Amino acid sequence: MKVFDIDGSTLSLALYDDVANSKELLHSVQAGKLEPEVAFLNASLIPDIFPVLAAAHKTLVTKARDSLTTRTLHSELVYNYSGSKHITESLKRCGISESSTYVLAARFNASADEMEAVRKIVNGKEIDLEELEGRAGVAEIQKLYKVPGLELGIGSLADAITCRIASRDAL
Amino acid sequence: MITLLSLSFSIVCLVYITPACLMSFVPCQYAVGKVLFGFCTLVIFAFPTIFFPYLSDVFDSSVPSEFMLYQRVFTSTFVGRKSIIKERFSKKYRHPTLDSKLTLKRLNAEARCMTKARRLGVCTPVLYSVDQVLHTLTFEYIDGPAVKDVLLEFGANGVVEERLDDIAAQIGYAIAKLHDGGLIHGDLTTSNMLIRDGSNQLVLIDFGLSFTSTLPEDKAVDLYVLERALLSMHSSCGNVMDRVLAAYRKSSKQWSSTLNKLAQVRQRGRKRTMVG
């Protein structure tokens, strides 16, 4: 688990593998009853933490201006990680599904107790964030964000994702 | 800027000092008329003194005066990484609705064109964030000199042939990729190209004037702007444009129509749009 500072607020990230209860987690998130409130991201779409931080920055800015497009702060994080404006589709693709086993949990301004509680509700093995790069599904990411091979020649996959996250609302 | 300011100020002073002498020559019988005439000349000379500081902003940010959109650039950090924030602020003399529409439109166009350029394989800084309320764009900070500084250094200290060749080839290749994808940069000058430290990779910046077009005319004008810029600033480096065009010819698929048009544009002189 790692804590990042974004303009005053903190973001705590924890990576889990071999998650068995993703179905229950998904249902409790959709019902809004997950305690403490966490954002679950499909970790195979994350090659590096920087795009997640960029999405988090964007989320905090929209929260400060009271212009969230989804219901909660954490679902906004999942929506912002996507390159598409379609909310349901973004939540489905970038969030967890019933069969996902490789999950990144994120929470804003979390205390150590809350992250401990998260570790208890997620039925899986916590692994180090450095493993993100090795386990990322490059082909999957390329297809979702429509990254042509040319673009990978001039920058990393994380750069491509960050660009799309930033310019999504300008399109 | 300071010398011109003092010049305008001195003109104003002159106007103040010589009223008595001039007033007698003003062809008007009434004193009121003479005072009015003096006042008008004063305003005419005072105008540049007051507005010159703002006008110089336009020249500094390399934006043609017909757009009148001013930009400020800051360095900052974005979640721990060094970044550049480009703010596009509006001038209050414009009608507010029109002004906000224009600023937003240009902001979105710049973000879109930058992502499109990346998709075509042209190296640009990574866009970190776009803020539509504050009218700012946040990009990655590129460590390294502008091509302008490198070429000026070549002009002053002697040319390193292979480095020049490499830079010119990269410029030609990047522009070819842009044009083949239907994107026109709009402001191709050597100060809008950076060389990344370490990897010596060319990075194109400032897509604020870019637009989509497949017309050979627009591509030729784009190349012509670069040619004029190179001729005016870097003629001491030898013929850089030839090398750029050679690389363009190698990398572009539609080079023949563009280069033919370029020959025509050279004969005409510089023209931005074919309207009217």
Short mmCIF file of N, CA and C in Angstrom, two decimals, chain B residues 59-148:
data_model
loop_
_atom_site.label_atom_id
_atom_site.label_comp_id
_atom_site.label_asym_id
_atom_site.label_seq_id
_atom_site.Cartn_x
_atom_site.Cartn_y
_atom_site.Cartn_z
N PHE B 59 3.51 40.43 -29.16
CA PHE B 59 4.71 40.07 -29.91
C PHE B 59 5.49 39.00 -29.18
N ASP B 60 5.48 39.06 -27.83
CA ASP B 60 6.26 38.08 -27.07
C ASP B 60 5.71 36.68 -27.24
N SER B 61 4.38 36.55 -27.25
CA SER B 61 3.84 35.20 -27.25
C SER B 61 3.64 34.64 -28.64
N SER B 62 4.19 35.27 -29.65
CA SER B 62 4.17 34.80 -31.04
C SER B 62 2.76 34.44 -31.52
N VAL B 63 1.78 35.23 -31.16
CA VAL B 63 0.41 35.03 -31.64
C VAL B 63 0.10 36.17 -32.58
N PRO B 64 -0.37 35.89 -33.80
CA PRO B 64 -0.67 37.01 -34.70
C PRO B 64 -1.77 37.89 -34.14
N SER B 65 -1.66 39.20 -34.42
CA SER B 65 -2.53 40.13 -33.72
C SER B 65 -3.99 39.94 -34.06
N GLU B 66 -4.32 39.27 -35.18
CA GLU B 66 -5.74 39.15 -35.49
C GLU B 66 -6.47 38.24 -34.50
N PHE B 67 -5.75 37.34 -33.79
CA PHE B 67 -6.44 36.49 -32.83
C PHE B 67 -6.61 37.18 -31.49
N MET B 68 -5.61 38.01 -31.08
CA MET B 68 -5.70 38.77 -29.83
C MET B 68 -6.01 37.89 -28.62
N LEU B 69 -5.47 36.65 -28.58
CA LEU B 69 -5.63 35.79 -27.41
C LEU B 69 -4.28 35.72 -26.75
N TYR B 70 -4.19 36.14 -25.50
CA TYR B 70 -2.91 36.22 -24.85
C TYR B 70 -2.65 34.97 -24.03
N GLN B 71 -1.37 34.63 -23.89
CA GLN B 71 -1.03 33.41 -23.19
C GLN B 71 0.07 33.70 -22.19
N ARG B 72 0.03 32.97 -21.08
CA ARG B 72 1.10 33.06 -20.09
C ARG B 72 1.57 31.65 -19.81
N VAL B 73 2.84 31.49 -19.61
CA VAL B 73 3.38 30.16 -19.37
C VAL B 73 4.09 30.14 -18.02
N PHE B 74 3.77 29.16 -17.16
CA PHE B 74 4.43 29.01 -15.86
C PHE B 74 5.01 27.62 -15.75
N THR B 75 6.02 27.46 -14.86
CA THR B 75 6.45 26.10 -14.52
C THR B 75 5.85 25.77 -13.15
N SER B 76 5.56 24.50 -12.96
CA SER B 76 4.93 24.11 -11.72
C SER B 76 5.15 22.61 -11.54
N THR B 77 4.53 22.02 -10.48
CA THR B 77 4.60 20.57 -10.37
C THR B 77 3.20 20.00 -10.46
N PHE B 78 3.10 18.85 -11.10
CA PHE B 78 1.83 18.16 -11.20
C PHE B 78 2.05 16.81 -10.58
N VAL B 79 1.47 16.61 -9.39
CA VAL B 79 1.63 15.37 -8.64
C VAL B 79 3.10 14.94 -8.61
N GLY B 80 3.95 15.83 -8.26
CA GLY B 80 5.35 15.47 -8.10
C GLY B 80 6.20 15.61 -9.35
N ARG B 81 5.59 15.74 -10.54
CA ARG B 81 6.43 15.87 -11.74
C ARG B 81 6.50 17.31 -12.19
N LYS B 82 7.64 17.69 -12.73
CA LYS B 82 7.80 19.05 -13.22
C LYS B 82 6.86 19.24 -14.40
N SER B 83 6.14 20.37 -14.42
CA SER B 83 5.20 20.57 -15.51
C SER B 83 5.18 22.03 -15.93
N ILE B 84 4.54 22.25 -17.05
CA ILE B 84 4.37 23.61 -17.57
C ILE B 84 2.88 23.89 -17.60
N ILE B 85 2.48 25.06 -17.09
CA ILE B 85 1.07 25.43 -17.16
C ILE B 85 0.95 26.58 -18.14
N LYS B 86 0.08 26.40 -19.14
CA LYS B 86 -0.13 27.44 -20.13
C LYS B 86 -1.51 28.01 -19.89
N GLU B 87 -1.55 29.31 -19.53
CA GLU B 87 -2.84 29.92 -19.27
C GLU B 87 -3.22 30.82 -20.42
N ARG B 88 -4.43 30.68 -20.87
CA ARG B 88 -4.93 31.51 -21.94
C ARG B 88 -5.90 32.49 -21.34
N PHE B 89 -5.47 33.75 -21.16
CA PHE B 89 -6.42 34.65 -20.52
C PHE B 89 -7.00 35.62 -21.53
N SER B 90 -8.15 36.13 -21.20
CA SER B 90 -8.87 36.94 -22.17
C SER B 90 -8.72 38.41 -21.86
N LYS B 91 -8.80 39.20 -22.87
CA LYS B 91 -8.72 40.64 -22.69
C LYS B 91 -10.14 41.19 -22.56
N LYS B 92 -10.30 42.08 -21.60
CA LYS B 92 -11.65 42.50 -21.23
C LYS B 92 -12.32 43.41 -22.25
N TYR B 93 -11.57 43.90 -23.24
CA TYR B 93 -12.23 44.81 -24.18
C TYR B 93 -13.16 44.06 -25.12
N ARG B 94 -12.98 42.75 -25.19
CA ARG B 94 -13.86 41.97 -26.06
C ARG B 94 -15.21 41.75 -25.41
N HIS B 95 -16.22 41.48 -26.22
CA HIS B 95 -17.54 41.13 -25.69
C HIS B 95 -17.39 39.83 -24.90
N PRO B 96 -17.89 39.78 -23.65
CA PRO B 96 -17.62 38.62 -22.78
C PRO B 96 -18.07 37.26 -23.34
N THR B 97 -19.25 37.21 -23.95
CA THR B 97 -19.72 35.90 -24.46
C THR B 97 -18.82 35.41 -25.56
N LEU B 98 -18.53 36.31 -26.50
CA LEU B 98 -17.66 35.95 -27.62
C LEU B 98 -16.31 35.51 -27.12
N ASP B 99 -15.81 36.26 -26.14
CA ASP B 99 -14.48 36.03 -25.60
C ASP B 99 -14.37 34.66 -24.97
N SER B 100 -15.36 34.31 -24.12
CA SER B 100 -15.27 33.02 -23.45
C SER B 100 -15.41 31.88 -24.45
N LYS B 101 -16.26 32.08 -25.46
CA LYS B 101 -16.44 31.04 -26.48
C LYS B 101 -15.14 30.80 -27.24
N LEU B 102 -14.52 31.90 -27.64
CA LEU B 102 -13.26 31.81 -28.39
C LEU B 102 -12.17 31.11 -27.59
N THR B 103 -12.02 31.54 -26.32
CA THR B 103 -10.96 30.97 -25.48
C THR B 103 -11.16 29.48 -25.31
N LEU B 104 -12.41 29.08 -25.00
CA LEU B 104 -12.68 27.66 -24.81
C LEU B 104 -12.45 26.87 -26.08
N LYS B 105 -12.90 27.46 -27.19
CA LYS B 105 -12.75 26.76 -28.47
C LYS B 105 -11.29 26.52 -28.77
N ARG B 106 -10.46 27.56 -28.57
CA ARG B 106 -9.02 27.44 -28.85
C ARG B 106 -8.36 26.45 -27.90
N LEU B 107 -8.81 26.45 -26.64
CA LEU B 107 -8.25 25.55 -25.63
C LEU B 107 -8.53 24.11 -26.01
N ASN B 108 -9.79 23.82 -26.35
CA ASN B 108 -10.15 22.46 -26.72
C ASN B 108 -9.45 22.03 -27.99
N ALA B 109 -9.37 22.97 -28.95
CA ALA B 109 -8.69 22.64 -30.21
C ALA B 109 -7.24 22.29 -29.95
N GLU B 110 -6.59 23.04 -29.08
CA GLU B 110 -5.18 22.74 -28.80
C GLU B 110 -5.03 21.37 -28.16
N ALA B 111 -5.90 21.05 -27.19
CA ALA B 111 -5.81 19.73 -26.53
C ALA B 111 -6.06 18.62 -27.54
N ARG B 112 -7.07 18.80 -28.39
CA ARG B 112 -7.41 17.80 -29.39
C ARG B 112 -6.28 17.60 -30.38
N CYS B 113 -5.74 18.71 -30.89
CA CYS B 113 -4.68 18.61 -31.91
C CYS B 113 -3.43 17.96 -31.33
N MET B 114 -3.15 18.25 -30.07
CA MET B 114 -1.97 17.65 -29.45
C MET B 114 -2.14 16.14 -29.33
N THR B 115 -3.32 15.68 -28.92
CA THR B 115 -3.54 14.23 -28.80
C THR B 115 -3.53 13.60 -30.18
N LYS B 116 -4.08 14.30 -31.17
CA LYS B 116 -4.09 13.76 -32.53
C LYS B 116 -2.66 13.63 -33.06
N ALA B 117 -1.83 14.64 -32.76
CA ALA B 117 -0.44 14.59 -33.22
C ALA B 117 0.28 13.39 -32.61
N ARG B 118 0.00 13.15 -31.33
CA ARG B 118 0.60 12.00 -30.64
C ARG B 118 0.20 10.71 -31.32
N ARG B 119 -1.08 10.64 -31.69
CA ARG B 119 -1.60 9.43 -32.32
C ARG B 119 -0.93 9.18 -33.67
N LEU B 120 -0.50 10.27 -34.32
CA LEU B 120 0.15 10.12 -35.62
C LEU B 120 1.62 9.78 -35.49
N GLY B 121 2.13 9.76 -34.26
CA GLY B 121 3.52 9.39 -34.09
C GLY B 121 4.47 10.56 -34.02
N VAL B 122 3.92 11.78 -33.80
CA VAL B 122 4.78 12.97 -33.69
C VAL B 122 5.03 13.21 -32.20
N CYS B 123 6.27 13.43 -31.83
CA CYS B 123 6.58 13.60 -30.42
C CYS B 123 6.13 14.96 -29.91
N THR B 124 5.24 14.95 -28.93
CA THR B 124 4.79 16.20 -28.31
C THR B 124 4.86 15.99 -26.79
N PRO B 125 4.81 17.06 -26.01
CA PRO B 125 4.81 16.86 -24.55
C PRO B 125 3.53 16.15 -24.13
N VAL B 126 3.61 15.41 -23.05
CA VAL B 126 2.43 14.69 -22.56
C VAL B 126 1.49 15.69 -21.90
N LEU B 127 0.20 15.64 -22.29
CA LEU B 127 -0.77 16.55 -21.70
C LEU B 127 -1.21 15.97 -20.37
N TYR B 128 -1.01 16.72 -19.28
CA TYR B 128 -1.37 16.18 -17.97
C TYR B 128 -2.79 16.56 -17.57
N SER B 129 -3.21 17.79 -17.87
CA SER B 129 -4.53 18.19 -17.43
C SER B 129 -5.02 19.37 -18.26
N VAL B 130 -6.36 19.42 -18.45
CA VAL B 130 -6.97 20.55 -19.14
C VAL B 130 -8.01 21.12 -18.20
N ASP B 131 -7.93 22.40 -17.90
CA ASP B 131 -8.89 23.01 -16.99
C ASP B 131 -9.71 24.03 -17.75
N GLN B 132 -11.02 23.71 -17.94
CA GLN B 132 -11.83 24.60 -18.77
C GLN B 132 -12.31 25.83 -18.02
N VAL B 133 -12.31 25.78 -16.69
CA VAL B 133 -12.77 26.94 -15.93
C VAL B 133 -11.66 27.99 -15.84
N LEU B 134 -10.44 27.51 -15.57
CA LEU B 134 -9.32 28.45 -15.45
C LEU B 134 -8.63 28.70 -16.79
N HIS B 135 -9.09 28.02 -17.86
CA HIS B 135 -8.49 28.14 -19.19
C HIS B 135 -7.01 27.82 -19.17
N THR B 136 -6.64 26.69 -18.56
CA THR B 136 -5.22 26.33 -18.54
C THR B 136 -5.01 24.93 -19.10
N LEU B 137 -3.78 24.74 -19.61
CA LEU B 137 -3.36 23.41 -20.06
C LEU B 137 -2.10 23.09 -19.27
N THR B 138 -2.01 21.86 -18.77
CA THR B 138 -0.80 21.47 -18.03
C THR B 138 -0.10 20.40 -18.82
N PHE B 139 1.19 20.67 -19.18
CA PHE B 139 1.96 19.67 -19.94
C PHE B 139 3.17 19.24 -19.16
N GLU B 140 3.77 18.19 -19.68
CA GLU B 140 5.05 17.74 -19.18
C GLU B 140 6.13 18.78 -19.47
N TYR B 141 7.08 18.91 -18.55
CA TYR B 141 8.20 19.84 -18.76
C TYR B 141 9.28 19.12 -19.54
N ILE B 142 9.68 19.70 -20.66
CA ILE B 142 10.72 19.05 -21.48
C ILE B 142 12.06 19.71 -21.15
N ASP B 143 13.01 18.92 -20.67
CA ASP B 143 14.33 19.45 -20.37
C ASP B 143 15.14 19.50 -21.65
N GLY B 144 15.57 20.69 -21.98
CA GLY B 144 16.39 20.75 -23.19
C GLY B 144 16.22 22.08 -23.89
N PRO B 145 17.11 22.41 -24.82
CA PRO B 145 17.05 23.71 -25.49
C PRO B 145 16.07 23.70 -26.65
N ALA B 146 15.65 24.89 -27.05
CA ALA B 146 14.83 25.02 -28.25
C ALA B 146 15.76 24.93 -29.45
N VAL B 147 15.23 24.47 -30.58
CA VAL B 147 16.04 24.35 -31.80
C VAL B 147 16.60 25.73 -32.16
N LYS B 148 15.82 26.77 -31.84
CA LYS B 148 16.27 28.14 -32.12
C LYS B 148 17.59 28.41 -31.43
#
